[in-house]
GROMACS .gro file of C-alpha atoms in nm:
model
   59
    1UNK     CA    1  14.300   9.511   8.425
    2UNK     CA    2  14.210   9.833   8.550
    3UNK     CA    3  14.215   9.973   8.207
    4UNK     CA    4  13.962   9.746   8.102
    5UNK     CA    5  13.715   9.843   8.441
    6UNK     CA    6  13.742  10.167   8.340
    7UNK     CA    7  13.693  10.149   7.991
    8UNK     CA    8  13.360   9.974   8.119
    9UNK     CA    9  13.243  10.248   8.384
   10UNK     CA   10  13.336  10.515   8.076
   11UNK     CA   11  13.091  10.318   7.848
   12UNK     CA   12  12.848  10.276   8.105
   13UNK     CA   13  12.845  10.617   8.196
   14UNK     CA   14  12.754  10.715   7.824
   15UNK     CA   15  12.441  10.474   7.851
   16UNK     CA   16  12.309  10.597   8.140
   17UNK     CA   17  12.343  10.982   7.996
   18UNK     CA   18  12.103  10.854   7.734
   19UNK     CA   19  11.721  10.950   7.814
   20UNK     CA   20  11.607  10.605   7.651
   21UNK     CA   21  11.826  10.387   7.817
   22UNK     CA   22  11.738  10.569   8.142
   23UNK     CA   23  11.401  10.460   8.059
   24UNK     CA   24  11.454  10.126   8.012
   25UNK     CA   25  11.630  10.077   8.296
   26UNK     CA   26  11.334  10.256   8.476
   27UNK     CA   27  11.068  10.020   8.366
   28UNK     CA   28  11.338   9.704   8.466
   29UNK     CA   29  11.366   9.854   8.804
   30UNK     CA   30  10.990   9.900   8.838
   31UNK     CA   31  10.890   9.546   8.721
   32UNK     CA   32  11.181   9.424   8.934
   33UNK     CA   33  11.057   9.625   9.222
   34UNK     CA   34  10.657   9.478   9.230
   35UNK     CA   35  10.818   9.130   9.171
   36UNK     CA   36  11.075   9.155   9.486
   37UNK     CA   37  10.709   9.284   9.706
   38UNK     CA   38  10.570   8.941   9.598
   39UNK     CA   39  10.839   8.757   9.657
   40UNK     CA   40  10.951   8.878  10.009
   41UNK     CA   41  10.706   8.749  10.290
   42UNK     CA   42  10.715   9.054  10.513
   43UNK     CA   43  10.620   9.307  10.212
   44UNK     CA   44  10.329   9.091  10.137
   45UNK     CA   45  10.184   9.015  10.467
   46UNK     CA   46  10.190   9.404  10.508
   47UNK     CA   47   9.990   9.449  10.141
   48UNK     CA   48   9.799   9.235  10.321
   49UNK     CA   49   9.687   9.415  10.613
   50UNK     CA   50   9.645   9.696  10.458
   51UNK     CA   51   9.437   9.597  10.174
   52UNK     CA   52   9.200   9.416  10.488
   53UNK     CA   53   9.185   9.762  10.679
   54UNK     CA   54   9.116   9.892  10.331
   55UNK     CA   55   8.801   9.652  10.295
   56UNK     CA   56   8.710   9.649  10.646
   57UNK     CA   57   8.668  10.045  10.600
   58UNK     CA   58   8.451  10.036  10.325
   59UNK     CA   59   8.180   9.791  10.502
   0.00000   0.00000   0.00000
């Protein structure tokens, strides 16, 4: 068994050395990222308020 978990992290470690998977994994974190600010209700009552500050400056 632990063979097998370290066969994995070995693997894994020779993906994430690779500059395009490291990309990849950038853009899913990103997309992942601006979905969990929608979905949480805190994050998005504070985009929000800013965003009315924002306007309410500009007037």
């Amino acid at each position: 068994m632990l063979d097998a978990v370290l066969q994995v992290f070995v693997t894994m470690n020779g993906f994430a050395t690779s500059p395009f998977v490291l990309l990849v994994l950038a853009f899913i974190g990103a997309y992942l990222g601006s979905r969990a600010v929608e979905v949480i209700p805190f994050t998005r009552r504070i985009i929000e308020r800013r965003e009315a500050q924002a306007a309410a400056e500009r007037e």
